[in-house]
PDB file of C-alpha atoms and ligand atoms in Angstrom:
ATOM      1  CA  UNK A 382      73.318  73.733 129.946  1.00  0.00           C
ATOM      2  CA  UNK A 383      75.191  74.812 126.810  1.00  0.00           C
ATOM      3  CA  UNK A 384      76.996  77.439 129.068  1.00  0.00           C
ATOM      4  CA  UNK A 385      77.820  75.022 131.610  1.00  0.00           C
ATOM      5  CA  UNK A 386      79.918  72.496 129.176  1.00  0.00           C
ATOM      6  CA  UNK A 387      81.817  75.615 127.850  1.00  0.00           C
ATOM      7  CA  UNK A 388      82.994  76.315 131.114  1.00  0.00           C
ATOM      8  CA  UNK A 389      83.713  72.462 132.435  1.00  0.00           C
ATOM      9  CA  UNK A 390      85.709  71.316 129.151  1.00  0.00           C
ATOM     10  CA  UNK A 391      86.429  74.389 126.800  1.00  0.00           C
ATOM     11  CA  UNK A 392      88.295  76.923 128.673  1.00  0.00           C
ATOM     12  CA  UNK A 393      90.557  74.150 131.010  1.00  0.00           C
ATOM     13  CA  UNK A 394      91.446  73.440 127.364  1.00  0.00           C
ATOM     14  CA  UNK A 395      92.253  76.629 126.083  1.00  0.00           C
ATOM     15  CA  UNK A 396      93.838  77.106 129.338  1.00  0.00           C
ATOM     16  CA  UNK A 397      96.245  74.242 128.772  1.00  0.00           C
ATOM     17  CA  UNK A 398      97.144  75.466 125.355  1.00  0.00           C
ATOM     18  CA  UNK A 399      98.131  78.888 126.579  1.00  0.00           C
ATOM     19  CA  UNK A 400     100.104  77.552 129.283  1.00  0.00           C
ATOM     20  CA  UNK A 401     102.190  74.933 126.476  1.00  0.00           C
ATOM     21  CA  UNK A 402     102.399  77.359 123.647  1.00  0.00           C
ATOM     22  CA  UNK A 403     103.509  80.341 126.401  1.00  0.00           C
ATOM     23  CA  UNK A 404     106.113  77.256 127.687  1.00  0.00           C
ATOM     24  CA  UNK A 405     107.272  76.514 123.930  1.00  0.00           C
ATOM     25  CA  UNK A 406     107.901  80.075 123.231  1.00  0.00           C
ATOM     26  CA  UNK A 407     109.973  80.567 126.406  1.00  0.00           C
ATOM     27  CA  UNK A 408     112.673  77.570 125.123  1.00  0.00           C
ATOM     28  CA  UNK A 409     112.856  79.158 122.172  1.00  0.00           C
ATOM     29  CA  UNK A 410     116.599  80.908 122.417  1.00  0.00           C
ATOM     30  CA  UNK A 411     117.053  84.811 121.544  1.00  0.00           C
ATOM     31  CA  UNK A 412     120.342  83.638 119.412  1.00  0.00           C
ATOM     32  CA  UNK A 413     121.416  80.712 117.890  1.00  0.00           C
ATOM     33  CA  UNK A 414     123.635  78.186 119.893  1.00  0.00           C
ATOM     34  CA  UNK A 415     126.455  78.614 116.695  1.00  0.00           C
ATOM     35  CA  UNK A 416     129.085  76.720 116.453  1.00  0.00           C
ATOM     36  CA  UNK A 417     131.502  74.216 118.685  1.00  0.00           C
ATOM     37  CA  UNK A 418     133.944  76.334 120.706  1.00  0.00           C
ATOM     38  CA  UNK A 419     137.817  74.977 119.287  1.00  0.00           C
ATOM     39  CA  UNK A 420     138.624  72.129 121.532  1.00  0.00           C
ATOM     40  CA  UNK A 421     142.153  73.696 123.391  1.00  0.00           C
ATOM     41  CA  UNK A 422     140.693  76.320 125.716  1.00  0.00           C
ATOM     42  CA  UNK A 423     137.448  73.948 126.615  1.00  0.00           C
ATOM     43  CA  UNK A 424     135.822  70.595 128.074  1.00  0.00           C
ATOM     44  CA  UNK A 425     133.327  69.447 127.165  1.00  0.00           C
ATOM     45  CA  UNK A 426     130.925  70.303 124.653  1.00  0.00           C
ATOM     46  CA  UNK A 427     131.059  74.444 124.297  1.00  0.00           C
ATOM     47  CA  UNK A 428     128.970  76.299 121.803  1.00  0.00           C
ATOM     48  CA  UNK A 429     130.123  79.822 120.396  1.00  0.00           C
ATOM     49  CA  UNK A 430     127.749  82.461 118.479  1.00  0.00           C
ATOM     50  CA  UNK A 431     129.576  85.211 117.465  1.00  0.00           C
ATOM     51  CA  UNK A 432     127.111  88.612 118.363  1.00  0.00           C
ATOM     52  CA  UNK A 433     129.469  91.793 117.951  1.00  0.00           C
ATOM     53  CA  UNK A 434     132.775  91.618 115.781  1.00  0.00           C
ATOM     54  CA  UNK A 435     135.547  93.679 117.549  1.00  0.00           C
ATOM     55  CA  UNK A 436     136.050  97.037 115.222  1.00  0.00           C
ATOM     56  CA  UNK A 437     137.759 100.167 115.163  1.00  0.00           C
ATOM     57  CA  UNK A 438     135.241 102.308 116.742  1.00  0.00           C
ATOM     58  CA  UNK A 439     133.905  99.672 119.655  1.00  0.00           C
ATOM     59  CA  UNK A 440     136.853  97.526 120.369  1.00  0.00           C
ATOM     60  CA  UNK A 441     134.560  95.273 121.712  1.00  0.00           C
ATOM     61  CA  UNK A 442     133.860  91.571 121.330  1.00  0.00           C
ATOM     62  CA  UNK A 443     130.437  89.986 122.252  1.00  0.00           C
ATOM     63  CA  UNK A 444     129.573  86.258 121.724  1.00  0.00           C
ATOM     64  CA  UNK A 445     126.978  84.274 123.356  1.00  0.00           C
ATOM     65  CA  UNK A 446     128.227  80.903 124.376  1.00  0.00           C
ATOM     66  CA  UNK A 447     126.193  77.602 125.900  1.00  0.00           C
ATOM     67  CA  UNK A 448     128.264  74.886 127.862  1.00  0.00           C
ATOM     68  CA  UNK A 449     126.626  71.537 128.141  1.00  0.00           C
ATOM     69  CA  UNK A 450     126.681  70.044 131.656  1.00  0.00           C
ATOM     70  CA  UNK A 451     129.858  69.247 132.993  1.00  0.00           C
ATOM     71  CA  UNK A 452     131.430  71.461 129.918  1.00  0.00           C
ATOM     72  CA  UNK A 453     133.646  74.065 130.980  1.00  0.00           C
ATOM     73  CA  UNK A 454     136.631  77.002 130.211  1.00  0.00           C
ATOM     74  CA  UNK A 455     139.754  76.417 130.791  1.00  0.00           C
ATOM     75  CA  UNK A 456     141.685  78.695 133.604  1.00  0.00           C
ATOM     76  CA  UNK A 457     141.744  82.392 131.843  1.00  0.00           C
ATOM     77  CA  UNK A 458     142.259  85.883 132.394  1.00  0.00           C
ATOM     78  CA  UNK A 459     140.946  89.404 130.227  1.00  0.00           C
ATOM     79  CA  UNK A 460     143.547  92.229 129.742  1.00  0.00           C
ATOM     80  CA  UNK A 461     140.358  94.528 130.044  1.00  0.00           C
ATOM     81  CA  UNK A 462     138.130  92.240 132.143  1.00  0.00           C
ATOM     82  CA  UNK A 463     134.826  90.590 131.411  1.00  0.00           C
ATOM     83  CA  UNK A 464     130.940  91.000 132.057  1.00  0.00           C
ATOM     84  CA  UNK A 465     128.811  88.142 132.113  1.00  0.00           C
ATOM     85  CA  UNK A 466     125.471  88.031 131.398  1.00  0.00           C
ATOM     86  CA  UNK A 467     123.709  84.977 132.182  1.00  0.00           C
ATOM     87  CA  UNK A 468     120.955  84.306 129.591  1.00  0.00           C
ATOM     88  CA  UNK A 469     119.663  80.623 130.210  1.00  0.00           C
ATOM     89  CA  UNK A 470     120.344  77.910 133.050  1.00  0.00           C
ATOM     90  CA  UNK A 471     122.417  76.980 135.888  1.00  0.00           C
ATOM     91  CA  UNK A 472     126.663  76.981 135.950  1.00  0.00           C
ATOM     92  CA  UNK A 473     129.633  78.103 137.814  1.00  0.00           C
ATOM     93  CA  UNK A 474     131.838  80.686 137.646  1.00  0.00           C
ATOM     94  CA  UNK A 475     134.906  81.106 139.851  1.00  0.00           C
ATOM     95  CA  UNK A 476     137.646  83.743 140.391  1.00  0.00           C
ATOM     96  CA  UNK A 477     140.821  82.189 141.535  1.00  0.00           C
ATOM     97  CA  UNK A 478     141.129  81.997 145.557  1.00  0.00           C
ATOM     98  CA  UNK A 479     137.689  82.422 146.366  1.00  0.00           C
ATOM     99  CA  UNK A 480     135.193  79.393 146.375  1.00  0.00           C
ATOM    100  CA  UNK A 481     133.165  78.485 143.215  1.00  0.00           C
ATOM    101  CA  UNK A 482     129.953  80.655 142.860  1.00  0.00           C
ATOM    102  CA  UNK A 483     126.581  79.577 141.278  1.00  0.00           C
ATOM    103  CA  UNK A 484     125.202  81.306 138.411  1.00  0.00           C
ATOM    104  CA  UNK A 485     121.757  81.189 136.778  1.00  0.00           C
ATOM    105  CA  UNK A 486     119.820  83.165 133.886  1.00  0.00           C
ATOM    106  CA  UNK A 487     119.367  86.577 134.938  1.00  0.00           C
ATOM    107  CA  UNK A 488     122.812  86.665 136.731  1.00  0.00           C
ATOM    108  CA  UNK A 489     125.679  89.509 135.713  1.00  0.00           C
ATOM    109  CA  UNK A 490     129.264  88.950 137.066  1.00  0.00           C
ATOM    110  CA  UNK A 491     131.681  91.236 136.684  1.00  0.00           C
ATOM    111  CA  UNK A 492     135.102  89.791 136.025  1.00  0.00           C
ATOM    112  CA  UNK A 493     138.064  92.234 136.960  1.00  0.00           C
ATOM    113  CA  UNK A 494     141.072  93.279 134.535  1.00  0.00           C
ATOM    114  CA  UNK A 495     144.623  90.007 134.842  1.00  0.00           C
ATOM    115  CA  UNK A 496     142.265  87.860 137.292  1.00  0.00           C
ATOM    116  CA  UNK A 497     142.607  84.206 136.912  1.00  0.00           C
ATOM    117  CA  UNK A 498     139.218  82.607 136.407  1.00  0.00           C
ATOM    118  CA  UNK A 499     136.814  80.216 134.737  1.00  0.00           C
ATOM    119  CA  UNK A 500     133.235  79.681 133.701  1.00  0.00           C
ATOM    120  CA  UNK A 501     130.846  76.444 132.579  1.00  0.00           C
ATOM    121  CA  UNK A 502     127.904  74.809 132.994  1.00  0.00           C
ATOM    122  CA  UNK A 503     126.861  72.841 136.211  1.00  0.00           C
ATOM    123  CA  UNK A 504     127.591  69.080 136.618  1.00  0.00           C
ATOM    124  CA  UNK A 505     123.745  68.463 135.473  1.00  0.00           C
ATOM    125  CA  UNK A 506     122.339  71.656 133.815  1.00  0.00           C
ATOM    126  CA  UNK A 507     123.116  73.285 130.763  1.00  0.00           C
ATOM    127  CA  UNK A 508     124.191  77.307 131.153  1.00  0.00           C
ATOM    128  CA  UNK A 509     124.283  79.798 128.695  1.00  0.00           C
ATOM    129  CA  UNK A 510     125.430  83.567 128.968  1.00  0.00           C
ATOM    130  CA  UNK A 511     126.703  86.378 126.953  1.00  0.00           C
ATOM    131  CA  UNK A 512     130.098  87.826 127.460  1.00  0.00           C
ATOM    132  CA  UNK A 513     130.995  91.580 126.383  1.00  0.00           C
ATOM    133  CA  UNK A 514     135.263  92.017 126.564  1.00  0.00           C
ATOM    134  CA  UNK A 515     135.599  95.561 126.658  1.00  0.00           C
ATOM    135  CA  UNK A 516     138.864  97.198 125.277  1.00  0.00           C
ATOM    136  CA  UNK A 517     140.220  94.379 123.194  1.00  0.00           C
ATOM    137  CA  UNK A 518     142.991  96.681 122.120  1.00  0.00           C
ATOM    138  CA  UNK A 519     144.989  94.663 124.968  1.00  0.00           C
ATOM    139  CA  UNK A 520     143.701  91.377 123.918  1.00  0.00           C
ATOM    140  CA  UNK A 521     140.698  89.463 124.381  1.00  0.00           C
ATOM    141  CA  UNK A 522     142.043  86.617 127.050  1.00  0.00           C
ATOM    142  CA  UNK A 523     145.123  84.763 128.120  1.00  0.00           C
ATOM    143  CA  UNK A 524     144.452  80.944 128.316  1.00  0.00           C
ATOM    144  CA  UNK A 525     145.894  79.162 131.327  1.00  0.00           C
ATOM    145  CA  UNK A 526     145.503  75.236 132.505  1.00  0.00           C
ATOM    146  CA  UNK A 527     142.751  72.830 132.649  1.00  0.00           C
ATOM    147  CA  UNK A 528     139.932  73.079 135.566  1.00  0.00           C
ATOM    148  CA  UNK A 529     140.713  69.561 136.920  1.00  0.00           C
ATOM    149  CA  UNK A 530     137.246  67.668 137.759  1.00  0.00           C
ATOM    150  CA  UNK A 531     138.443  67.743 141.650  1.00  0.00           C
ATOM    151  CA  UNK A 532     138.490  71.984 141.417  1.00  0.00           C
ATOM    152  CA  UNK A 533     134.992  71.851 139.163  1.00  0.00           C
ATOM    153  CA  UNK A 534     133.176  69.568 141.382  1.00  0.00           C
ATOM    154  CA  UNK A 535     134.632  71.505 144.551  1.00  0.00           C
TER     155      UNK A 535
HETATM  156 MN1   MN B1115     136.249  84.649 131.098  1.00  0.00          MN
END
């Protein structure tokens, strides 16, 4: 009898518990969201967290940075290129000429050296990815013009 009740009400419960605290551990971001990205080379709301300082021995920049929906880079290029590494969400990313690609968490694109491009979140879900600029001795990006809503929703 006693046996029975344990089965029919305790462990669903502990079930659901492991399932919601399991769920709340999986929001829970590996780095901070930081700081709003400076509002010339954005739209939108764009958050910057600065992970690896460019130095003399790595001449390399890292940041992690979350777009809102709808938020999104301006047109850019890297001297060196860029690696993406999609850590949370859904976005876009699109190299100039070719038609806008969908990118969720788990996602690494490869951005070559002087290529026009731009990344952001979709038009209803958040994104957020790492990006490592290699070789920042040439510079870490050269900003361009605004990605008009007709070229982001295209
Ligand atoms: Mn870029």
């Amino acid at each position: 009898m006693k046996k029975n009740i344990r089965l029919k009400i305790l462990f669903p419960m502990f079930l659901i518990i492991g399932i919601l605290a399991s769920a709340q551990q999986n929001d829970t971001p590996i780095f901070p969201k930081g700081k709003l990205a400076p509002k010339e080379n954005f739209i939108g709301q764009v958050w910057v967290t600065s992970l690896v300082t460019n130095d003399s021995i790595y001449q390399t920049v890292v940041a992690s940075v979350t777009f809102e929906p709808g938020a999104r880079t301006n047109w850019h290029s890297h001297p060196n290129g860029q690696l993406i590494l999609v850590t949370d969400g859904v976005g876009y990313h699109q190299l100039e000429g070719t038609p806008k690609q969908v990118i969720q968490k788990g996602d690494i694109i490869k951005c070559p050296p002087h290529t026009n491009h731009w990344h952001g979140g979709s038009w209803d879900q958040a994104m957020t990815h790492i990006v490592v600029l290699p070789n920042t001795e040439k510079g870490n990006a050269v900003w361009r013009g605004r990605v008009t809503n007709r070229v982001y929703v295209n």
